[in-house]
XYZ file of C-alpha atoms in Angstrom:
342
model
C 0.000 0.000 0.000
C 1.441 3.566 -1.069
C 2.227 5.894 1.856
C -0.072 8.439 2.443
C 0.926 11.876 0.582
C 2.004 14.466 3.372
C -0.489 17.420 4.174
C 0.080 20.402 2.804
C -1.405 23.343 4.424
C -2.249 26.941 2.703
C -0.015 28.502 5.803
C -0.950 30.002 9.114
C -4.400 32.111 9.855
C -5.165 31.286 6.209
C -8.136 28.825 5.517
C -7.672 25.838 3.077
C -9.528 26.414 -0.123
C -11.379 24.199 -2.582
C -8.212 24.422 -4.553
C -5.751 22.701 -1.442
C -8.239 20.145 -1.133
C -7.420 19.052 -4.856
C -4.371 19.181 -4.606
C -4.207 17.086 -1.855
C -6.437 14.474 -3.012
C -4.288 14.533 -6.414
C -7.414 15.153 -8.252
C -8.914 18.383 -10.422
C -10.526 21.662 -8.326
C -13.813 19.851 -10.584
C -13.201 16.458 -9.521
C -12.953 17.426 -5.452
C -15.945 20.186 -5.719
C -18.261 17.508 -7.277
C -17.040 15.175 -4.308
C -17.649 17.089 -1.446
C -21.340 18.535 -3.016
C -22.233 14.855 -3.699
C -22.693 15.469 -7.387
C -21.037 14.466 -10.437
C -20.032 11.299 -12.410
C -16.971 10.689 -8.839
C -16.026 7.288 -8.539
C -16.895 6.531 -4.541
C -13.080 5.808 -3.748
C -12.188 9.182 -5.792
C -15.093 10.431 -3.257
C -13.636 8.896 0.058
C -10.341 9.956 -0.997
C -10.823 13.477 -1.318
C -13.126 14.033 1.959
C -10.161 12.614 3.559
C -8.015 15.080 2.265
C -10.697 17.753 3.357
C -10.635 16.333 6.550
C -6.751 15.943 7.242
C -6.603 20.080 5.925
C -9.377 21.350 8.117
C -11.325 22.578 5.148
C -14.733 23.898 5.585
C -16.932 24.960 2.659
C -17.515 28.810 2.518
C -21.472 29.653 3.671
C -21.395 32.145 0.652
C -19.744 29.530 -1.968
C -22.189 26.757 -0.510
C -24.720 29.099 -1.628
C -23.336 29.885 -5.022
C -22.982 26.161 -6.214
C -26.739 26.502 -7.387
C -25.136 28.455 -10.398
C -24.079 27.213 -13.406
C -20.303 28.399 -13.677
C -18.823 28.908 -10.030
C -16.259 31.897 -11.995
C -16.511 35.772 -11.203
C -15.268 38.050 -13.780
C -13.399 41.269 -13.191
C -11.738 43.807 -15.394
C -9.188 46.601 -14.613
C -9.310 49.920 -16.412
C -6.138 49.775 -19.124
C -4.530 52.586 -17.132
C -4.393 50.560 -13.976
C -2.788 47.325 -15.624
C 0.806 47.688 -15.237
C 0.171 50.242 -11.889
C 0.702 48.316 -8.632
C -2.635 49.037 -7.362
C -4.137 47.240 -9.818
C -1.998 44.361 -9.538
C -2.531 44.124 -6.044
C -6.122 44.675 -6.616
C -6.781 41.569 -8.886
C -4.727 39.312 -6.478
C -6.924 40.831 -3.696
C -9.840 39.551 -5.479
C -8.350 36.038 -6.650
C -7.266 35.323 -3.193
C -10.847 35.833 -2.092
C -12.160 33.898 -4.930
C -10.502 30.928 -3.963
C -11.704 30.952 -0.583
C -14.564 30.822 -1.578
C -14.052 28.116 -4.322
C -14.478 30.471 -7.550
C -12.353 30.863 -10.574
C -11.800 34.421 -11.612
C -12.007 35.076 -15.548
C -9.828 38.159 -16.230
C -11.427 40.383 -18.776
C -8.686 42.203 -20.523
C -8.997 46.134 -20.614
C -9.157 48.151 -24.347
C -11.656 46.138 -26.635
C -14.053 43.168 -25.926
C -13.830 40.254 -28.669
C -16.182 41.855 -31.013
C -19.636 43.962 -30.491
C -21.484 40.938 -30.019
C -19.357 39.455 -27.354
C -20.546 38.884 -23.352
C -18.797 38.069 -20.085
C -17.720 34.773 -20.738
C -18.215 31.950 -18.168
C -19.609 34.158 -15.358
C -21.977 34.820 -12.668
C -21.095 37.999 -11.176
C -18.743 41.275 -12.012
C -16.532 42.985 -10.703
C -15.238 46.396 -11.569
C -12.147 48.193 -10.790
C -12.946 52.127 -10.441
C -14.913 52.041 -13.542
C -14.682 55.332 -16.085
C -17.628 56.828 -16.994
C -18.370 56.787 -20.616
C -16.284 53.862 -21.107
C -17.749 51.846 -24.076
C -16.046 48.267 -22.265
C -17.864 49.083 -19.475
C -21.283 49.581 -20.742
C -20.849 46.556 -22.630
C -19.711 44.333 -19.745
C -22.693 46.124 -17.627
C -25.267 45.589 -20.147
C -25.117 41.563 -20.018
C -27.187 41.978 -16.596
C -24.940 40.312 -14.167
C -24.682 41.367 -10.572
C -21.830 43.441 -10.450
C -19.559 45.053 -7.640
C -17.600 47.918 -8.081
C -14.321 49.327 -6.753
C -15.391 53.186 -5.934
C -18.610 53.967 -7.682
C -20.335 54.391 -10.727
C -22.720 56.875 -9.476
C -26.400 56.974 -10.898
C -26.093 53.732 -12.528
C -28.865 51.351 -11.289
C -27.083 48.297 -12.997
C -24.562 48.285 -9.798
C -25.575 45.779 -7.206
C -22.654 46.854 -4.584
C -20.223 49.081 -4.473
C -16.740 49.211 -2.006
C -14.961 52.652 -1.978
C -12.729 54.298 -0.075
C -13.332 57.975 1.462
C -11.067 60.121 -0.874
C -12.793 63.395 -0.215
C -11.503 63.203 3.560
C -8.186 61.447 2.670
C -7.053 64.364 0.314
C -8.355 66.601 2.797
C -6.474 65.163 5.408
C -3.126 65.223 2.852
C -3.864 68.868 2.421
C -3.992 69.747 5.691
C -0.969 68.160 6.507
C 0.740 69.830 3.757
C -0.432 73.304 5.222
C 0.647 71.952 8.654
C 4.230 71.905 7.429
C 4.630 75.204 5.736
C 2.966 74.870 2.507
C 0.678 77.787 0.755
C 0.488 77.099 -2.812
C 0.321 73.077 -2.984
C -0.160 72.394 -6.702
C -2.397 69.321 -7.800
C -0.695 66.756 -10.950
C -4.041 65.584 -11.351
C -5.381 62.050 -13.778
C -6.907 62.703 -16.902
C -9.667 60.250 -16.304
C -13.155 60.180 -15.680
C -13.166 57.341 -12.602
C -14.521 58.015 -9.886
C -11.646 58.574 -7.874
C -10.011 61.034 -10.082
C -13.086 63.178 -10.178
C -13.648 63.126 -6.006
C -9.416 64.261 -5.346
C -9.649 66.783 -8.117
C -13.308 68.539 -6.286
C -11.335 67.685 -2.753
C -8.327 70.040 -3.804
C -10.456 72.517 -5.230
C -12.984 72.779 -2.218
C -9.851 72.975 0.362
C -8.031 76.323 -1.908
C -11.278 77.955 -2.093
C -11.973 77.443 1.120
C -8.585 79.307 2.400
C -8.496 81.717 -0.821
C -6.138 79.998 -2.384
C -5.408 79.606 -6.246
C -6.092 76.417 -7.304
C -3.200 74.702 -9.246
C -3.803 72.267 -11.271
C -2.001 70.204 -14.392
C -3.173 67.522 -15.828
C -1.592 64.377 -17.110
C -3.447 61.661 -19.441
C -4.006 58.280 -17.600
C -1.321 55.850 -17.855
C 1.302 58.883 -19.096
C 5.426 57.795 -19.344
C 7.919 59.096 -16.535
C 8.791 62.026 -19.131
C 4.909 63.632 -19.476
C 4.722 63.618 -15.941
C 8.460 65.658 -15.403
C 6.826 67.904 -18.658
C 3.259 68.819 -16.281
C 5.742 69.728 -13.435
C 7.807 71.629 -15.494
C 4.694 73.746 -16.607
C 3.603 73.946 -13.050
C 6.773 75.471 -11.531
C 7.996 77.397 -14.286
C 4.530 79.277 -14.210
C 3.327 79.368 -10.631
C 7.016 79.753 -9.053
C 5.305 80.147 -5.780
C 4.495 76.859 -5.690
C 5.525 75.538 -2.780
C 4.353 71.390 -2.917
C 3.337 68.977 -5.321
C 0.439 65.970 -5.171
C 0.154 63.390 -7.606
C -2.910 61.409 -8.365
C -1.436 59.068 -9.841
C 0.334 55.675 -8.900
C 4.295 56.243 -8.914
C 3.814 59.490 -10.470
C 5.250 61.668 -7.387
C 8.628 59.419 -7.480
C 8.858 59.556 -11.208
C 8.884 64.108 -11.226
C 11.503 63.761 -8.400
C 14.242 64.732 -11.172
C 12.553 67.379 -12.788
C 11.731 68.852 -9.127
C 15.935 68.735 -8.348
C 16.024 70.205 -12.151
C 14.133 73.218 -11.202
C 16.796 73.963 -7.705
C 14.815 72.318 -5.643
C 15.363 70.462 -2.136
C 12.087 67.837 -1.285
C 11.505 68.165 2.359
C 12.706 71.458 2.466
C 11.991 74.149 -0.526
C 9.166 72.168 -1.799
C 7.203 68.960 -0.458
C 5.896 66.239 -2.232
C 3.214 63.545 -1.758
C 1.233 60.763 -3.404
C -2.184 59.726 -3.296
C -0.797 56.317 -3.551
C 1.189 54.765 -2.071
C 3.386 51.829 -3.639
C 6.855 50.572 -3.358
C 8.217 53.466 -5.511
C 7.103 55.811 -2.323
C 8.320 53.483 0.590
C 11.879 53.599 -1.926
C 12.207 56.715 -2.719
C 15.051 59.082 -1.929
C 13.773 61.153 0.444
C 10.683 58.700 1.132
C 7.174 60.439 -0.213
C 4.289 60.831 1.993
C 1.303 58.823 0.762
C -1.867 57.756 0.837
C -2.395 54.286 1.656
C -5.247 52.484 -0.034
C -4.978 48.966 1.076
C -5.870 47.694 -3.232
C -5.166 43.844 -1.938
C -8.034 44.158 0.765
C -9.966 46.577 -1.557
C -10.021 43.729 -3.872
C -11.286 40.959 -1.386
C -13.772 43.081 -0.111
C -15.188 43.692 -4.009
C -14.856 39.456 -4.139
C -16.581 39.294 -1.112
C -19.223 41.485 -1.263
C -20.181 40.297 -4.914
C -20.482 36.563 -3.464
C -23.130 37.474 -0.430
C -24.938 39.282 -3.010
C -25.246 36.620 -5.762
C -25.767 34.217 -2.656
C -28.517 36.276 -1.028
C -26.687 36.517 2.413
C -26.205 40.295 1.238
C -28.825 42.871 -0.409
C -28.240 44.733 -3.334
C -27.330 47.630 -3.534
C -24.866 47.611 -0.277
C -21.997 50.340 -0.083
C -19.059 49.264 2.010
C -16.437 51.882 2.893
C -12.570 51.474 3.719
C -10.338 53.379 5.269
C -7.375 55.342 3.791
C -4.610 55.812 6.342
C -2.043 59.003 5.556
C 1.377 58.087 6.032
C 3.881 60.255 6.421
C 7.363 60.194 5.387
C 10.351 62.528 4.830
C 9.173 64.641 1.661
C 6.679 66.333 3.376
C 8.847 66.927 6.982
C 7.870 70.128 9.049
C 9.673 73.256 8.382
């Protein structure tokens, strides 16, 4: 008789999924679901073997997944604005959501950004959405919204009664809170490199900066840069802003990595971060933590954004949730050396 294959677990504090169970058993994710639901063509040692496997790992069926087996295709689909495909947030925001998938027992079906297959194409193999701070106007997502799946978005699509949940963070009081912080340590005329897109997001920081100048009299700075722009159109919308507001005094960036890629056109223009002129990103990534000095950022947790989008869109389809729920994160401001008090 073969020894028994040793158990391998997912690692501490995290729950086995569907997916360990297979691989345990030596069998496909198909194989082991059908065997623990009772259904399928399973041959009953195939059966025994893989509850034993189930057993030996701890695993326990997720209520919401238990729920979801009534459907035909047990896969979520989720698509990521083009801008956000090579940006760390969005990475970290589709393996928040596969993570949470396979808790659960799902596949995910990426849907790549730009065009669908042709204008007759739907969501392939899928019973639920979800959306990654969807543009308005965007002709992808109006198609992908019109197939009349439940769908989840990351921040929301306001107005639009085709959304059946929606997880955002509170940007209004995050760049608020960045702003004040800013004015906190000496800065008067903080100049906004805003995103050229029509998300969600981008809108709310763009109204946030303009509501906090107005409110203290303040000119409102702003240059724009076209989602997804190269290192050099960033240094270029800097340029512009310093060379014709000289009084500018610190710099936000909207956009992933954008506040560590203007650093050398800031030490072009004579001057110092952290002391002449302070800088800050409402982002944060690695290219913030890395930077030389570090930048102050906004921390927007993507990877448990993502879950949370995963999650919410499986109590809906389930039931254990109704439609139409708003979660909220929270955004924590952390502050590093670019933005140090005068």
């Amino acid at each position: 008789m073969p020894a028994r294959r040793p158990v391998v677990r997912p690692g501490p504090g995290i729950p086995p999924t569907i997916a360990d169970v297979a691989r345990e058993a030596a069998v496909s994710k198909t194989t082991a679901s059908d065997a623990l639901r009772g259904h399928g063509r399973v041959a009953e040692p195939t059966r025994r073997l893989v509850l034993e496997a189930a057993e030996r790992l701890g695993y326990a069926p997720n209520r919401s997944a238990r729920s979801l087996r009534t459907l035909m295709t047990e896969t979520i689909a989720l698509h990521v604005p083009e801008f956000l495909d090579n940006a760390e947030y969005g990475m970290s925001f589709v393996f928040g959501v596969a993570e949470q998938a396979a808790r659960a027992g799902l596949n995910v079906t990426l849907i790549p950004s730009g065009r669908l297959p042709d204008r007759h194409a739907t969501v392939p193999q899928a019973d639920g959405l979800v959306l990654c701070d969807p543009m308005a106007r965007d002709p992808v997502v109006e198609r992908l919204m019109s197939n009349g799946l439940p769908v989840v978005t990351a921040e929301c699509q306001v107005g639009d009664p085709r959304v059946t949940g929606i997880v955002r963070s509170d940007h209004d009081t995050a760049m608020t809170q960045l702003l004040d912080h800013l004015h906190e340590s000496g800065a008067r005329r903080p100049a906004f490199v805003a995103s050229g897109t029509t998300g969600d997001r981008a809108l709310t920081l763009q109204r946030a900066h303009a509501r906090w100048c107005a409110e203290r009299g303040l000119p409102a700075l702003v240059g724009e840069a076209p989602s997804g722009s190269p290192p050099e159109v960033l240094r270029n919308v800097v340029r512009d802003l310093l060379s014709g507001a000289p009084e500018t005094d610190a710099i936000l960036c909207a956009a992933d990595s954008a506040a560590a890629a203007v650093l050398p056109e800031v030490r072009a223009a004579g001057r110092v971060v952290g002391e002449n002129l302070l800088l800050a990103s409402c982002v944060d990534s690695q290219a913030m933590r890395t930077a030389e000095p570090p930048i102050t950022a906004l921390d927007l947790r993507p990877r448990e954004t993502g879950a949370e989008c995963a999650r919410l869109l499986c109590e809906i389809i389930s039931g254990e949730t109704p439609r139409g729920t708003t979660r909220t994160l929270p955004v924590e401001l952390i502050c590093r050396a670019s933005t140090r008090a005068r």
